Short mmCIF file of C-alpha atoms and ligand atoms in Angstrom, two decimals:
data_model
loop_
_atom_site.label_atom_id
_atom_site.label_comp_id
_atom_site.label_asym_id
_atom_site.label_seq_id
_atom_site.Cartn_x
_atom_site.Cartn_y
_atom_site.Cartn_z
CA MET A 1 18.76 12.12 -30.80
CA PRO A 2 21.59 12.70 -33.31
CA ARG A 3 25.05 11.66 -32.26
CA THR A 4 27.13 14.57 -31.09
CA ASP A 5 29.57 14.07 -33.98
CA GLN A 6 26.77 14.40 -36.54
CA PRO A 7 25.02 17.50 -37.84
CA ALA A 8 21.51 18.07 -36.50
CA GLU A 9 20.23 18.32 -40.06
CA PHE A 10 21.82 16.69 -43.04
CA LYS A 11 22.77 18.85 -46.00
CA ASN A 12 23.29 15.84 -48.21
CA LEU A 13 20.39 15.64 -50.60
CA LEU A 14 20.16 11.83 -50.72
CA LEU A 15 20.07 11.45 -46.94
CA ALA A 16 17.65 14.35 -46.59
CA THR A 17 15.09 12.49 -48.69
CA LEU A 18 14.91 9.56 -46.30
CA PRO A 19 11.76 9.39 -44.20
CA HIS A 20 12.33 10.29 -40.55
CA HIS A 21 12.09 6.71 -39.30
CA ALA A 22 14.56 5.46 -41.91
CA LEU A 23 17.00 8.25 -41.14
CA SER A 24 16.78 7.49 -37.42
CA ALA A 25 17.64 3.87 -38.11
CA LEU A 26 20.60 4.87 -40.24
CA ARG A 27 22.02 7.57 -37.94
CA PRO A 28 23.96 5.21 -35.61
CA HIS A 29 25.86 3.88 -38.63
CA LEU A 30 26.82 7.23 -40.15
CA LYS A 31 30.25 8.53 -39.24
CA LEU A 32 31.07 12.18 -39.85
CA VAL A 33 34.50 12.58 -41.43
CA THR A 34 36.35 15.83 -42.11
CA LEU A 35 38.22 15.77 -45.39
CA ALA A 36 41.13 18.06 -46.23
CA ARG A 37 41.83 19.20 -49.76
CA GLY A 38 43.76 16.50 -51.63
CA ALA A 39 42.62 13.67 -49.34
CA VAL A 40 42.10 10.47 -51.33
CA LEU A 41 38.78 8.81 -50.54
CA SER A 42 39.30 5.85 -52.81
CA ASP A 43 41.87 4.89 -55.43
CA ALA A 44 41.36 3.36 -58.86
CA ASP A 45 40.70 -0.40 -58.74
CA ASP A 46 39.98 -0.28 -54.99
CA SER A 47 36.93 -2.10 -53.70
CA MET A 48 34.33 0.44 -52.61
CA ARG A 49 33.71 -0.50 -48.98
CA GLN A 50 32.00 2.70 -47.91
CA VAL A 51 29.64 5.28 -49.32
CA ARG A 52 30.47 8.89 -48.45
CA PHE A 53 27.46 11.19 -48.48
CA VAL A 54 29.00 14.59 -49.14
CA GLU A 55 27.89 17.27 -46.69
CA SER A 56 30.21 20.05 -47.82
CA GLY A 57 33.15 20.60 -50.13
CA VAL A 58 33.69 19.04 -53.55
CA VAL A 59 35.11 15.63 -54.46
CA SER A 60 36.68 15.02 -57.87
CA LEU A 61 36.83 11.79 -59.83
CA VAL A 62 40.24 11.73 -61.50
CA THR A 63 41.41 9.37 -64.22
CA GLU A 64 44.62 7.46 -63.66
CA HIS A 65 46.38 8.49 -66.84
CA LEU A 66 49.84 10.00 -67.16
CA THR A 67 48.16 13.40 -66.96
CA PRO A 68 45.38 13.37 -64.32
CA VAL A 69 42.06 14.53 -65.74
CA VAL A 70 38.97 15.35 -63.68
CA VAL A 71 35.97 13.61 -65.27
CA ALA A 72 33.33 14.42 -62.64
CA THR A 73 32.76 16.21 -59.36
CA VAL A 74 30.49 15.36 -56.44
CA GLY A 75 28.98 17.87 -54.04
CA ARG A 76 26.27 17.62 -51.43
CA GLU A 77 23.83 16.34 -54.07
CA GLY A 78 25.59 13.01 -54.17
CA ALA A 79 27.47 10.16 -52.62
CA VAL A 80 30.93 8.93 -53.50
CA GLY A 81 30.69 5.21 -54.14
CA GLY A 82 26.91 5.20 -54.38
CA PRO A 83 26.71 4.70 -58.18
CA THR A 84 29.53 2.14 -58.10
CA LEU A 85 27.82 0.00 -55.45
CA LEU A 86 24.39 0.47 -56.96
CA LEU A 87 25.57 -0.99 -60.25
CA GLY A 88 26.91 -4.04 -58.43
CA GLY A 89 30.54 -3.84 -59.54
CA GLY A 90 32.00 -2.41 -56.37
CA ILE A 91 35.33 -1.52 -58.04
CA ASN A 92 36.42 2.06 -58.74
CA PHE A 93 37.43 3.11 -62.21
CA GLY A 94 39.20 6.27 -61.04
CA ARG A 95 40.50 8.05 -57.99
CA TYR A 96 38.19 10.07 -55.76
CA GLU A 97 39.96 12.92 -54.01
CA MET A 98 38.96 16.13 -52.32
CA LEU A 99 39.04 19.04 -54.75
CA MET A 100 37.90 21.38 -51.99
CA SER A 101 37.97 20.52 -48.31
CA GLY A 102 34.72 19.60 -46.61
CA SER A 103 32.99 16.79 -44.78
CA ALA A 104 31.02 13.65 -45.47
CA LEU A 105 28.99 11.02 -43.66
CA ALA A 106 30.51 7.59 -44.19
CA LEU A 107 28.34 4.48 -44.30
CA GLU A 108 29.52 0.90 -44.67
CA ALA A 109 28.57 -0.65 -48.00
CA THR A 110 26.48 -3.37 -46.35
CA ARG A 111 24.38 -0.74 -44.54
CA PHE A 112 23.97 1.18 -47.79
CA HIS A 113 22.60 -1.95 -49.47
CA ASP A 114 20.25 -2.46 -46.51
CA ALA A 115 18.94 1.10 -46.91
CA LEU A 116 18.41 0.57 -50.64
CA ARG A 117 16.49 -2.64 -49.99
CA GLU A 118 14.37 -1.24 -47.16
CA ASN A 119 13.51 2.10 -48.82
CA PRO A 120 12.33 1.85 -52.43
CA SER A 121 12.11 5.63 -52.76
CA PHE A 122 15.74 5.95 -51.58
CA HIS A 123 16.74 3.24 -54.07
CA SER A 124 14.93 5.06 -56.84
CA LEU A 125 16.53 8.38 -55.96
CA CYS A 126 20.01 6.82 -55.82
CA GLU A 127 19.38 5.42 -59.30
CA ALA A 128 18.38 8.89 -60.49
CA TYR A 129 21.52 10.34 -58.93
CA SER A 130 23.66 7.67 -60.63
CA GLN A 131 22.16 8.58 -63.99
CA THR A 132 22.90 12.26 -63.33
CA PHE A 133 26.44 11.42 -62.24
CA PHE A 134 27.22 9.36 -65.34
CA ALA A 135 25.60 12.01 -67.53
CA GLN A 136 28.14 14.42 -66.06
CA VAL A 137 31.01 12.01 -66.84
CA LEU A 138 29.91 11.67 -70.47
CA GLN A 139 29.26 15.39 -70.90
CA ASN A 140 32.66 16.23 -69.45
CA LEU A 141 34.43 13.85 -71.80
CA ALA A 142 32.55 15.24 -74.82
CA CYS A 143 33.22 18.78 -73.60
CA ARG A 144 36.94 18.18 -73.48
CA LYS A 145 36.95 17.27 -77.17
CA SER A 146 34.49 19.91 -78.35
CA HIS A 147 35.09 23.15 -76.47
CA THR A 148 37.97 25.50 -75.79
CA ALA A 149 39.95 25.54 -72.56
CA GLU A 150 38.54 28.99 -71.79
CA GLN A 151 34.93 27.79 -72.24
CA ARG A 152 35.61 24.72 -70.13
CA CYS A 153 37.33 26.75 -67.42
CA ALA A 154 34.28 29.02 -67.15
CA ARG A 155 32.02 25.95 -66.97
CA TRP A 156 34.08 24.22 -64.27
CA LEU A 157 34.23 27.38 -62.15
CA LEU A 158 30.45 27.79 -62.37
CA MET A 159 29.93 24.17 -61.38
CA CYS A 160 32.33 24.59 -58.46
CA GLU A 161 30.40 27.61 -57.25
CA ASP A 162 27.13 25.68 -57.54
CA GLN A 163 28.47 22.74 -55.56
CA ILE A 164 30.31 24.74 -52.90
CA GLU A 165 27.41 27.23 -52.72
CA HIS A 166 29.73 30.15 -52.28
CA GLU A 167 31.13 32.62 -54.80
CA THR A 168 34.61 32.36 -53.29
CA PHE A 169 36.40 29.04 -53.11
CA ASP A 170 39.85 27.59 -52.68
CA LEU A 171 41.06 25.96 -55.89
CA ALA A 172 44.66 24.86 -56.30
CA GLN A 173 46.35 25.67 -59.61
CA ASP A 174 47.13 22.03 -60.30
CA SER A 175 43.44 21.20 -59.72
CA LEU A 176 42.38 23.64 -62.42
CA ALA A 177 44.90 22.10 -64.82
CA ALA A 178 43.49 18.64 -64.06
CA MET A 179 39.94 19.88 -64.58
CA LEU A 180 40.88 21.28 -67.97
CA GLY A 181 43.16 18.40 -68.91
CA VAL A 182 45.88 20.82 -70.00
CA PRO A 183 49.43 21.63 -68.85
CA GLN A 184 49.75 23.97 -65.89
CA VAL A 185 51.05 26.82 -68.01
CA VAL A 186 47.93 26.67 -70.21
CA ALA A 187 45.60 26.57 -67.20
CA ASP A 188 47.36 29.60 -65.73
CA ALA A 189 46.99 31.51 -69.01
CA VAL A 190 43.28 30.66 -69.28
CA ALA A 191 42.60 31.76 -65.69
CA ALA A 192 44.57 34.97 -66.27
CA LYS A 193 42.43 35.73 -69.34
CA LEU A 194 39.22 35.39 -67.32
CA TYR A 195 40.79 37.57 -64.64
CA ARG A 196 41.70 40.32 -67.11
CA ALA A 197 38.14 40.24 -68.46
CA GLY A 198 36.85 40.94 -64.95
CA LEU A 199 34.99 37.61 -64.65
CA ILE A 200 36.99 36.21 -61.75
CA ARG A 201 39.50 37.36 -59.17
CA LEU A 202 42.53 35.31 -58.22
CA ARG A 203 44.37 35.74 -54.96
CA ALA A 204 46.79 33.03 -53.89
CA ARG A 205 44.64 29.90 -54.37
CA LEU A 206 41.37 31.68 -53.80
CA VAL A 207 39.05 32.10 -56.76
CA ARG A 208 36.23 34.61 -56.55
CA ILE A 209 33.58 34.85 -59.22
CA MET A 210 33.13 38.55 -59.91
CA ASP A 211 30.55 38.50 -62.71
CA ARG A 212 28.50 35.32 -62.83
CA ARG A 213 26.37 36.41 -65.77
CA LYS A 214 29.41 37.10 -67.93
CA LEU A 215 31.04 33.87 -66.79
CA GLU A 216 27.93 31.98 -67.90
CA GLY A 217 28.25 33.74 -71.25
CA ALA A 218 31.87 32.60 -71.51
CA ALA A 219 31.04 28.97 -70.63
CA CYS A 220 30.14 26.33 -73.21
CA ALA A 221 26.61 24.97 -73.56
CA CYS A 222 27.61 21.95 -71.46
CA TYR A 223 27.03 24.01 -68.31
CA GLY A 224 23.35 24.53 -69.13
CA THR A 225 22.95 20.89 -70.12
CA LEU A 226 24.39 19.65 -66.85
CA ARG A 227 22.48 22.19 -64.81
CA ASP A 228 19.25 20.92 -66.37
CA HIS A 229 20.16 17.36 -65.34
CA TYR A 230 20.83 18.41 -61.75
CA GLU A 231 17.75 20.59 -61.48
CA ARG A 232 15.55 17.70 -62.63
CA PHE A 233 17.27 15.48 -60.07
CA GLN A 234 16.79 18.05 -57.33
CA ALA A 235 13.12 18.47 -58.21
CA ARG A 236 12.68 14.70 -58.00
CA ALA A 237 14.42 14.64 -54.62
CA CYS A 238 12.18 17.38 -53.27
CA ALA A 239 9.11 15.57 -54.58
CA SER A 240 10.14 12.34 -52.87
CA GLY A 241 9.43 13.77 -49.42
CA GLY A 242 11.81 13.22 -46.52
CA GLU A 243 13.48 16.22 -44.92
CA VAL A 244 14.66 18.17 -47.95
CA ASP A 245 14.81 21.89 -47.38
CA PRO A 246 13.49 23.36 -50.65
CA ASP A 247 15.02 26.73 -49.77
CA LEU A 248 18.56 25.30 -49.71
CA PRO A 249 19.72 25.79 -53.29
CA LEU A 250 21.74 23.05 -54.93
CA LEU A 251 22.26 24.78 -58.24
CA ARG A 252 21.53 28.38 -58.98
CA CYS A 253 19.16 29.39 -61.71
ZN1 ZN B 1 31.53 21.99 -73.04
#
């Protein structure tokens, strides 16, 4: 029986791929944590002592420069700390903080290593996720140098919608500036331009995507590239068995 502080079914894609017996063995060690927007999961140069399997919300990986820049986001497809521990370093190279509030299942690093060792398919899928995660980091860095702030804003908003799985989400103004790597005044102007074009609606901190097709047209090609990566990863997860619900979309097509 699941613990009362755990969901009956996991939304996290990595956990959902575990065979039933493996998931049952892991359940007593998973701790459900609620995470408010802005909560810091792990700081740069910290040792990664836990893996957080994201159940809902979005986590951002932020560089520790004078101007914070978001280089990657993690939704329910992934696990904060998983790629770091898998590679054997165990030390963060950035700060993980909640971009949008949500929840995660925390697992001690030693138990994560046990699960990797005992379940080759889980190990293989975590490797595939790590590749997808680092592909996102590289694509985001290249995107920042190659595409306009407006294109990148459209791309980030689409990715947020994909990861939060809702067309309306709470996004602080300073978060958008960090995602774009531009001053606040520039981020505000870019968002206002998308608003005037009827692509999004802004109310307080709430962003609502009004015309997804047009927003995709306004986004740079990086969105399609990253979506392809994640769709291949999702297909691999579904093919690996476990308890994945194929009807629960991770990324929209
Ligand atoms: Zn781009």
